[in-house]
GROMACS .gro file of C-alpha atoms in nm:
model
  398
    1MET     CA    1   2.342  -3.074   1.919
    2VAL     CA    2   2.491  -2.739   2.019
    3ARG     CA    3   2.234  -2.514   2.186
    4ALA     CA    4   2.219  -2.149   2.088
    5ALA     CA    5   2.185  -1.882   2.354
    6ARG     CA    6   1.822  -1.836   2.457
    7HIS     CA    7   1.837  -1.457   2.444
    8ILE     CA    8   1.883  -1.477   2.064
    9GLU     CA    9   1.565  -1.681   2.007
   10ASN     CA   10   1.347  -1.381   1.918
   11VAL     CA   11   1.596  -1.203   1.693
   12ARG     CA   12   1.441  -1.156   1.351
   13TYR     CA   13   1.532  -0.928   1.062
   14ALA     CA   14   1.216  -0.897   0.857
   15ILE     CA   15   1.380  -0.698   0.577
   16ARG     CA   16   1.599  -0.990   0.479
   17ASN     CA   17   1.381  -1.275   0.603
   18VAL     CA   18   1.122  -1.224   0.325
   19VAL     CA   19   1.399  -1.237   0.066
   20ALA     CA   20   1.434  -1.613   0.117
   21GLU     CA   21   1.092  -1.669  -0.038
   22ALA     CA   22   1.170  -1.426  -0.321
   23SER     CA   23   1.493  -1.613  -0.392
   24ARG     CA   24   1.305  -1.942  -0.403
   25LEU     CA   25   1.065  -1.798  -0.660
   26GLU     CA   26   1.349  -1.654  -0.867
   27ALA     CA   27   1.511  -1.996  -0.876
   28GLN     CA   28   1.190  -2.115  -1.044
   29GLY     CA   29   1.226  -1.851  -1.314
   30ARG     CA   30   1.001  -1.581  -1.168
   31ARG     CA   31   1.099  -1.215  -1.206
   32ILE     CA   32   1.062  -1.030  -0.875
   33LEU     CA   33   1.024  -0.655  -0.828
   34TYR     CA   34   1.215  -0.570  -0.510
   35LEU     CA   35   1.070  -0.284  -0.308
   36ASN     CA   36   1.201  -0.414   0.022
   37ILE     CA   37   1.556  -0.299   0.089
   38GLY     CA   38   1.696   0.049   0.139
   39ASP     CA   39   2.010   0.017  -0.070
   40PRO     CA   40   2.020   0.290  -0.338
   41LEU     CA   41   2.297   0.103  -0.521
   42LYS     CA   42   2.053  -0.176  -0.607
   43PHE     CA   43   1.876   0.077  -0.827
   44ASP     CA   44   1.990   0.372  -1.041
   45PHE     CA   45   2.194   0.562  -0.781
   46ARG     CA   46   2.574   0.560  -0.768
   47THR     CA   47   2.845   0.644  -0.517
   48PRO     CA   48   2.988   0.991  -0.589
   49PRO     CA   49   3.308   0.952  -0.794
   50HIS     CA   50   3.519   1.173  -0.567
   51LEU     CA   51   3.456   0.932  -0.279
   52ILE     CA   52   3.564   0.633  -0.485
   53GLU     CA   53   3.874   0.825  -0.591
   54ALA     CA   54   3.956   0.906  -0.228
   55VAL     CA   55   3.940   0.540  -0.125
   56HIS     CA   56   4.134   0.430  -0.433
   57ARG     CA   57   4.403   0.685  -0.358
   58ALA     CA   58   4.420   0.572   0.006
   59MET     CA   59   4.468   0.212  -0.105
   60LYS     CA   60   4.738   0.304  -0.356
   61GLU     CA   61   4.917   0.511  -0.092
   62GLY     CA   62   4.931   0.210   0.139
   63HIS     CA   63   4.657   0.285   0.390
   64ASN     CA   64   4.553  -0.079   0.398
   65GLY     CA   65   4.652  -0.178   0.748
   66TYR     CA   66   4.480  -0.124   1.081
   67ALA     CA   67   4.360   0.227   1.151
   68PRO     CA   68   4.342   0.385   1.498
   69SER     CA   69   4.059   0.225   1.694
   70ALA     CA   70   3.848   0.541   1.704
   71GLY     CA   71   3.920   0.632   1.342
   72ILE     CA   72   4.180   0.825   1.145
   73PRO     CA   73   4.231   1.183   1.267
   74ALA     CA   74   4.120   1.352   0.943
   75ALA     CA   75   3.788   1.166   0.950
   76ARG     CA   76   3.720   1.240   1.317
   77GLU     CA   77   3.803   1.607   1.268
   78ALA     CA   78   3.574   1.630   0.965
   79ILE     CA   79   3.288   1.472   1.161
   80ALA     CA   80   3.344   1.720   1.445
   81ARG     CA   81   3.325   2.010   1.197
   82GLU     CA   82   3.005   1.861   1.051
   83ALA     CA   83   2.856   1.857   1.401
   84ALA     CA   84   2.937   2.227   1.434
   85ARG     CA   85   2.767   2.300   1.101
   86ASN     CA   86   2.460   2.120   1.239
   87GLY     CA   87   2.454   2.355   1.536
   88ILE     CA   88   2.600   2.113   1.790
   89PRO     CA   89   2.841   2.303   2.017
   90GLY     CA   90   3.172   2.197   2.162
   91ILE     CA   91   3.245   1.881   1.961
   92THR     CA   92   3.608   1.788   1.910
   93ALA     CA   93   3.766   1.495   1.729
   94SER     CA   94   3.808   1.320   2.064
   95ASP     CA   95   3.427   1.294   2.090
   96VAL     CA   96   3.402   1.095   1.764
   97VAL     CA   97   3.432   0.720   1.704
   98VAL     CA   98   3.437   0.589   1.346
   99THR     CA   99   3.264   0.252   1.320
  100THR     CA  100   3.175  -0.028   1.082
  101GLY     CA  101   2.850   0.132   0.976
  102ALA     CA  102   2.608   0.316   1.203
  103SER     CA  103   2.489  -0.028   1.318
  104GLU     CA  104   2.817  -0.094   1.497
  105ALA     CA  105   2.805   0.255   1.643
  106LEU     CA  106   2.470   0.175   1.802
  107GLU     CA  107   2.596  -0.159   1.927
  108LEU     CA  108   2.906  -0.006   2.088
  109ALA     CA  109   2.701   0.260   2.264
  110LEU     CA  110   2.435   0.022   2.391
  111THR     CA  111   2.688  -0.241   2.497
  112ALA     CA  112   2.878   0.017   2.700
  113LEU     CA  113   2.560   0.157   2.855
  114LEU     CA  114   2.339  -0.136   2.951
  115GLU     CA  115   2.334  -0.400   3.221
  116PRO     CA  116   2.114  -0.706   3.158
  117GLY     CA  117   1.750  -0.627   3.223
  118GLU     CA  118   1.782  -0.251   3.191
  119ARG     CA  119   1.540  -0.067   2.966
  120VAL     CA  120   1.567   0.147   2.654
  121LEU     CA  121   1.265   0.316   2.498
  122LEU     CA  122   1.248   0.229   2.128
  123PRO     CA  123   1.032   0.373   1.848
  124CYS     CA  124   0.745   0.158   1.722
  125PRO     CA  125   0.752   0.109   1.430
  126GLY     CA  126   1.129   0.108   1.427
  127TYR     CA  127   1.434  -0.034   1.258
  128PRO     CA  128   1.464  -0.406   1.347
  129LEU     CA  129   1.827  -0.373   1.455
  130TYR     CA  130   1.720  -0.188   1.769
  131GLY     CA  131   1.526  -0.481   1.908
  132ALA     CA  132   1.791  -0.728   1.797
  133LEU     CA  133   2.053  -0.541   1.998
  134MET     CA  134   1.829  -0.548   2.304
  135ALA     CA  135   1.803  -0.926   2.273
  136LYS     CA  136   2.176  -0.963   2.222
  137LEU     CA  137   2.247  -0.761   2.536
  138SER     CA  138   1.971  -0.926   2.743
  139ALA     CA  139   1.825  -0.580   2.789
  140GLN     CA  140   1.462  -0.475   2.759
  141GLY     CA  141   1.344  -0.275   2.461
  142VAL     CA  142   1.029  -0.086   2.555
  143PRO     CA  143   0.831   0.033   2.251
  144TYR     CA  144   0.684   0.381   2.234
  145SER     CA  145   0.424   0.452   1.969
  146LEU     CA  146   0.470   0.664   1.661
  147ASN     CA  147   0.128   0.809   1.585
  148GLU     CA  148   0.020   0.753   1.225
  149GLU     CA  149  -0.271   0.996   1.264
  150ASN     CA  150  -0.021   1.268   1.363
  151GLY     CA  151   0.229   1.222   1.083
  152TRP     CA  152   0.408   0.940   1.268
  153SER     CA  153   0.517   1.176   1.547
  154LEU     CA  154   0.560   1.061   1.906
  155ASP     CA  155   0.353   1.113   2.219
  156LEU     CA  156   0.556   1.283   2.492
  157GLU     CA  157   0.309   1.187   2.765
  158GLU     CA  158   0.337   0.819   2.667
  159ILE     CA  159   0.716   0.836   2.673
  160ASP     CA  160   0.718   0.996   3.017
  161ALA     CA  161   0.478   0.733   3.149
  162LEU     CA  162   0.697   0.450   3.016
  163CYS     CA  163   1.001   0.564   3.213
  164THR     CA  164   1.088   0.361   3.522
  165PRO     CA  165   1.391   0.355   3.752
  166GLY     CA  166   1.538   0.086   3.523
  167THR     CA  167   1.513   0.301   3.211
  168ARG     CA  168   1.856   0.415   3.093
  169ALA     CA  169   1.796   0.571   2.752
  170ILE     CA  170   1.555   0.671   2.482
  171LEU     CA  171   1.641   0.597   2.121
  172LEU     CA  172   1.495   0.804   1.841
  173CYS     CA  173   1.531   0.788   1.465
  174SER     CA  174   1.460   1.112   1.281
  175PRO     CA  175   1.431   1.114   0.986
  176ASN     CA  176   1.270   0.781   1.047
  177ASN     CA  177   1.298   0.434   0.903
  178PRO     CA  178   1.041   0.289   0.826
  179THR     CA  179   0.797   0.585   0.813
  180GLY     CA  180   0.998   0.866   0.650
  181ALA     CA  181   0.877   1.106   0.923
  182VAL     CA  182   1.081   1.397   1.062
  183LEU     CA  183   1.028   1.506   1.422
  184ASP     CA  184   0.947   1.872   1.484
  185ARG     CA  185   1.177   2.091   1.692
  186LYS     CA  186   0.908   2.132   1.959
  187VAL     CA  187   0.871   1.754   1.994
  188LEU     CA  188   1.247   1.711   2.023
  189GLU     CA  189   1.262   1.980   2.290
  190GLY     CA  190   0.987   1.802   2.484
  191LEU     CA  191   1.170   1.472   2.458
  192LEU     CA  192   1.492   1.632   2.582
  193GLU     CA  193   1.305   1.777   2.879
  194ILE     CA  194   1.190   1.427   2.974
  195ALA     CA  195   1.547   1.296   2.937
  196ARG     CA  196   1.676   1.583   3.151
  197ARG     CA  197   1.423   1.521   3.427
  198ARG     CA  198   1.453   1.142   3.416
  199GLY     CA  199   1.833   1.126   3.385
  200LEU     CA  200   1.826   0.944   3.049
  201VAL     CA  201   2.080   0.920   2.770
  202VAL     CA  202   1.937   1.019   2.432
  203LEU     CA  203   2.049   0.804   2.139
  204SER     CA  204   1.973   0.989   1.815
  205ASP     CA  205   1.994   0.794   1.490
  206GLU     CA  206   2.024   1.060   1.218
  207ILE     CA  207   2.150   0.854   0.924
  208TYR     CA  208   1.888   1.006   0.688
  209ASP     CA  209   1.945   1.369   0.792
  210LYS     CA  210   2.032   1.493   0.442
  211LEU     CA  211   1.760   1.306   0.253
  212LEU     CA  212   1.487   1.566   0.301
  213TYR     CA  213   1.200   1.683   0.079
  214ASP     CA  214   1.046   1.996   0.233
  215LYS     CA  215   1.070   1.965   0.609
  216ALA     CA  216   1.393   2.073   0.781
  217HIS     CA  217   1.591   1.836   0.998
  218VAL     CA  218   1.697   1.957   1.342
  219ALA     CA  219   1.997   1.785   1.499
  220THR     CA  220   1.881   1.665   1.840
  221ALA     CA  221   2.205   1.762   2.010
  222SER     CA  222   2.175   2.122   1.885
  223LEU     CA  223   1.890   2.175   2.131
  224ALA     CA  224   2.050   2.098   2.468
  225THR     CA  225   2.383   2.136   2.644
  226ASP     CA  226   2.274   1.966   2.967
  227VAL     CA  227   2.155   1.626   2.840
  228PRO     CA  228   2.388   1.338   2.744
  229ILE     CA  229   2.323   1.276   2.374
  230ILE     CA  230   2.495   1.037   2.134
  231THR     CA  231   2.428   1.086   1.764
  232PHE     CA  232   2.475   0.825   1.491
  233ASN     CA  233   2.539   0.873   1.121
  234GLY     CA  234   2.741   0.740   0.828
  235LEU     CA  235   2.805   0.728   0.455
  236SER     CA  236   2.557   0.454   0.367
  237LYS     CA  237   2.250   0.654   0.269
  238ALA     CA  238   2.314   1.017   0.173
  239TYR     CA  239   2.655   0.929   0.030
  240VAL     CA  240   2.537   0.607  -0.140
  241ALA     CA  241   2.810   0.383   0.001
  242CYS     CA  242   2.617   0.115   0.193
  243GLY     CA  243   2.866  -0.163   0.131
  244TRP     CA  244   3.164   0.032   0.259
  245ARG     CA  245   3.024   0.009   0.613
  246VAL     CA  246   3.139   0.353   0.724
  247GLY     CA  247   2.956   0.500   1.021
  248TRP     CA  248   3.026   0.698   1.335
  249LEU     CA  249   2.896   0.810   1.670
  250VAL     CA  250   2.946   1.148   1.835
  251PHE     CA  251   2.939   1.209   2.210
  252CYS     CA  252   2.752   1.538   2.252
  253ASN     CA  253   2.786   1.706   2.591
  254ALA     CA  254   3.057   1.449   2.659
  255HIS     CA  255   3.138   1.605   2.997
  256LEU     CA  256   2.812   1.449   3.123
  257MET     CA  257   2.918   1.092   3.038
  258PRO     CA  258   3.296   1.046   3.078
  259GLU     CA  259   3.265   0.686   3.201
  260LEU     CA  260   3.037   0.588   2.913
  261LYS     CA  261   3.268   0.751   2.662
  262SER     CA  262   3.567   0.569   2.810
  263ALA     CA  263   3.380   0.238   2.797
  264VAL     CA  264   3.294   0.286   2.428
  265MET     CA  265   3.657   0.368   2.353
  266ARG     CA  266   3.767   0.046   2.526
  267LEU     CA  267   3.520  -0.155   2.321
  268ALA     CA  268   3.648   0.017   2.007
  269ASP     CA  269   4.002  -0.082   2.102
  270ALA     CA  270   3.895  -0.441   2.154
  271ARG     CA  271   3.756  -0.476   1.802
  272LEU     CA  272   4.065  -0.304   1.651
  273CYS     CA  273   3.911  -0.066   1.394
  274SER     CA  274   3.659  -0.011   1.118
  275PRO     CA  275   3.773  -0.060   0.756
  276ALA     CA  276   4.070   0.170   0.705
  277PRO     CA  277   4.076   0.278   0.338
  278GLN     CA  278   3.708   0.376   0.337
  279GLN     CA  279   3.765   0.618   0.624
  280TYR     CA  280   3.956   0.838   0.381
  281ALA     CA  281   3.624   0.912   0.208
  282ILE     CA  282   3.467   1.072   0.515
  283GLU     CA  283   3.631   1.414   0.485
  284PRO     CA  284   3.569   1.438   0.106
  285ALA     CA  285   3.209   1.329   0.161
  286LEU     CA  286   3.125   1.581   0.431
  287GLU     CA  287   3.327   1.871   0.292
  288GLY     CA  288   3.355   1.803  -0.083
  289PRO     CA  289   3.097   1.840  -0.362
  290GLN     CA  290   2.738   1.773  -0.251
  291ASP     CA  291   2.580   1.794  -0.598
  292HIS     CA  292   2.458   1.437  -0.593
  293ILE     CA  293   2.222   1.499  -0.298
  294PRO     CA  294   1.982   1.749  -0.463
  295GLU     CA  295   1.996   1.542  -0.781
  296MET     CA  296   1.913   1.228  -0.583
  297MET     CA  297   1.634   1.401  -0.394
  298GLY     CA  298   1.482   1.534  -0.717
  299ARG     CA  299   1.447   1.180  -0.847
  300LEU     CA  300   1.322   1.053  -0.513
  301ARG     CA  301   1.064   1.330  -0.485
  302ALA     CA  302   0.906   1.222  -0.814
  303ARG     CA  303   0.906   0.860  -0.697
  304ARG     CA  304   0.763   0.952  -0.359
  305ASP     CA  305   0.482   1.151  -0.521
  306LEU     CA  306   0.405   0.862  -0.755
  307MET     CA  307   0.397   0.620  -0.462
  308VAL     CA  308   0.166   0.839  -0.252
  309ARG     CA  309  -0.072   0.898  -0.543
  310ARG     CA  310  -0.094   0.532  -0.642
  311ILE     CA  311  -0.121   0.387  -0.291
  312ASN     CA  312  -0.391   0.628  -0.177
  313ALA     CA  313  -0.595   0.548  -0.490
  314ILE     CA  314  -0.621   0.178  -0.399
  315PRO     CA  315  -0.929   0.100  -0.186
  316GLY     CA  316  -0.828  -0.026   0.157
  317LEU     CA  317  -0.474   0.115   0.144
  318SER     CA  318  -0.346   0.450   0.270
  319VAL     CA  319  -0.011   0.613   0.332
  320VAL     CA  320   0.118   0.921   0.513
  321GLU     CA  321   0.341   1.120   0.280
  322PRO     CA  322   0.704   1.075   0.396
  323ALA     CA  323   0.900   1.394   0.465
  324ALA     CA  324   1.241   1.232   0.421
  325ALA     CA  325   1.433   0.921   0.318
  326PHE     CA  326   1.289   0.666   0.074
  327TYR     CA  327   1.047   0.464   0.287
  328ALA     CA  328   0.679   0.472   0.372
  329MET     CA  329   0.453   0.260   0.590
  330VAL     CA  330   0.133   0.167   0.406
  331ARG     CA  331  -0.178   0.100   0.616
  332LEU     CA  332  -0.382  -0.210   0.528
  333GLN     CA  333  -0.753  -0.191   0.603
  334LEU     CA  334  -0.883  -0.476   0.393
  335PRO     CA  335  -1.154  -0.726   0.486
  336GLY     CA  336  -1.011  -1.046   0.626
  337VAL     CA  337  -0.649  -0.928   0.647
  338THR     CA  338  -0.528  -1.019   0.995
  339SER     CA  339  -0.162  -1.083   0.909
  340ASP     CA  340   0.038  -0.832   0.708
  341GLU     CA  341   0.311  -1.093   0.667
  342ASP     CA  342   0.065  -1.327   0.497
  343PHE     CA  343  -0.050  -1.038   0.277
  344VAL     CA  344   0.308  -0.960   0.172
  345LEU     CA  345   0.393  -1.323   0.100
  346SER     CA  346   0.072  -1.381  -0.096
  347LEU     CA  347   0.140  -1.070  -0.305
  348LEU     CA  348   0.494  -1.191  -0.367
  349ARG     CA  349   0.383  -1.538  -0.476
  350GLU     CA  350   0.096  -1.423  -0.694
  351LYS     CA  351   0.230  -1.100  -0.845
  352GLY     CA  352   0.608  -1.106  -0.792
  353VAL     CA  353   0.623  -0.783  -0.590
  354LEU     CA  354   0.818  -0.778  -0.264
  355PHE     CA  355   0.746  -0.541   0.025
  356VAL     CA  356   0.827  -0.592   0.395
  357HIS     CA  357   0.546  -0.667   0.640
  358GLY     CA  358   0.485  -0.394   0.895
  359SER     CA  359   0.485  -0.637   1.186
  360GLY     CA  360   0.858  -0.679   1.121
  361PHE     CA  361   0.906  -0.321   1.240
  362GLY     CA  362   0.645  -0.317   1.514
  363GLN     CA  363   0.311  -0.139   1.489
  364LYS     CA  364   0.012  -0.032   1.693
  365GLN     CA  365  -0.185  -0.333   1.811
  366GLY     CA  366  -0.472  -0.417   1.580
  367THR     CA  367  -0.322  -0.244   1.275
  368GLN     CA  368  -0.160  -0.395   0.967
  369HIS     CA  369   0.100  -0.233   0.740
  370PHE     CA  370   0.373  -0.298   0.490
  371ARG     CA  371   0.682  -0.091   0.421
  372VAL     CA  372   0.746   0.026   0.067
  373VAL     CA  373   1.089   0.134  -0.056
  374PHE     CA  374   1.043   0.377  -0.345
  375LEU     CA  375   1.401   0.373  -0.471
  376PRO     CA  376   1.325   0.197  -0.804
  377ARG     CA  377   1.272   0.393  -1.126
  378GLU     CA  378   0.924   0.526  -1.192
  379ASP     CA  379   0.849   0.266  -1.458
  380VAL     CA  380   0.932  -0.013  -1.213
  381LEU     CA  381   0.724   0.150  -0.941
  382THR     CA  382   0.433   0.188  -1.182
  383THR     CA  383   0.446  -0.182  -1.271
  384ALA     CA  384   0.469  -0.278  -0.904
  385PHE     CA  385   0.173  -0.062  -0.807
  386ASP     CA  386  -0.028  -0.188  -1.104
  387ARG     CA  387   0.026  -0.543  -0.978
  388LEU     CA  388  -0.053  -0.441  -0.619
  389GLU     CA  389  -0.377  -0.275  -0.726
  390THR     CA  390  -0.480  -0.578  -0.933
  391PHE     CA  391  -0.402  -0.809  -0.640
  392VAL     CA  392  -0.612  -0.601  -0.399
  393ARG     CA  393  -0.906  -0.567  -0.636
  394GLU     CA  394  -0.906  -0.937  -0.726
  395ARG     CA  395  -0.890  -1.053  -0.366
  396TYR     CA  396  -1.063  -0.789  -0.161
  397SER     CA  397  -1.315  -0.601  -0.376
  398ARG     CA  398  -1.651  -0.594  -0.201
   0.00000   0.00000   0.00000
């Protein structure tokens, strides 16, 4: 028997783990309504044609070999110009690394930054990858609470109190997965002040920055020139190209972290490159037609509003209206529910509707949630919420 490394024992990915049960039920002939995964291409959204044409053209022109480790020059230059449009000063192509999705960007940055046992403050609830990377690196992920009663914002006093001499960074995700919240400028400025005083690196996951309803997104790195900030983004969400695995990181205020930047570049060299032909879509994505985004957000707004209306009408359930993206965390306050995972699995088995349990993302102790993805068409959402309401009333009506 070959033993696996102990530091991987607690790695779980709740978003995909629940799919195993759904697949088992489908094999028995059940039809499942999937409201669990944030892939727009599983529903009625499509990759913009001019991006597909750019990749097709790159392939036909022979760009099928290895690319430069940090990315092709045109892509890096386009990302630097995008940073300038977002109000981030002083970015050049040399500050950009193109990666295999934003997930690899996060992994490269954290691998270059952390020694075993060092600490990173992570949002709770938060994307499961963050904790998985901590386990992989034998580092310590320290959760900080997102406050549901305050629109899923963060508590600056809590964050400051969590900092210790072993804390190296704070990671934030705004707009947020799984809550759909967007942090206010004042909150970001307060967080940057803590990072400045504590000597922390700020890791800012901004993959949903264009998927906004009413609230404006503020690029974290636009607010400080004296704090080391690394931002993360990609084509997966706003540009509807999840499977291409095109992401990037940007060193903002790079003069404050030359050793870290050099270390990331060495790691990028060691893994050769991210997929080459798809990189030729980055410049057309960022600087070409953007028509699909308002069209996408118009559809998502209607679906969000439907979700909020239906969830808040079910006794024992409540949801904070998301300001961005296509996720929401639904609060469960039902008699006898002590495990949101059991709730999600029971709903799946009885009604064929799949959500993701909130405990898979982390949550305030004593609370129960599930994450809903409202990407499906309104008729599908209506059916799913009808089944959810019936399930709740049958099981939990007083």
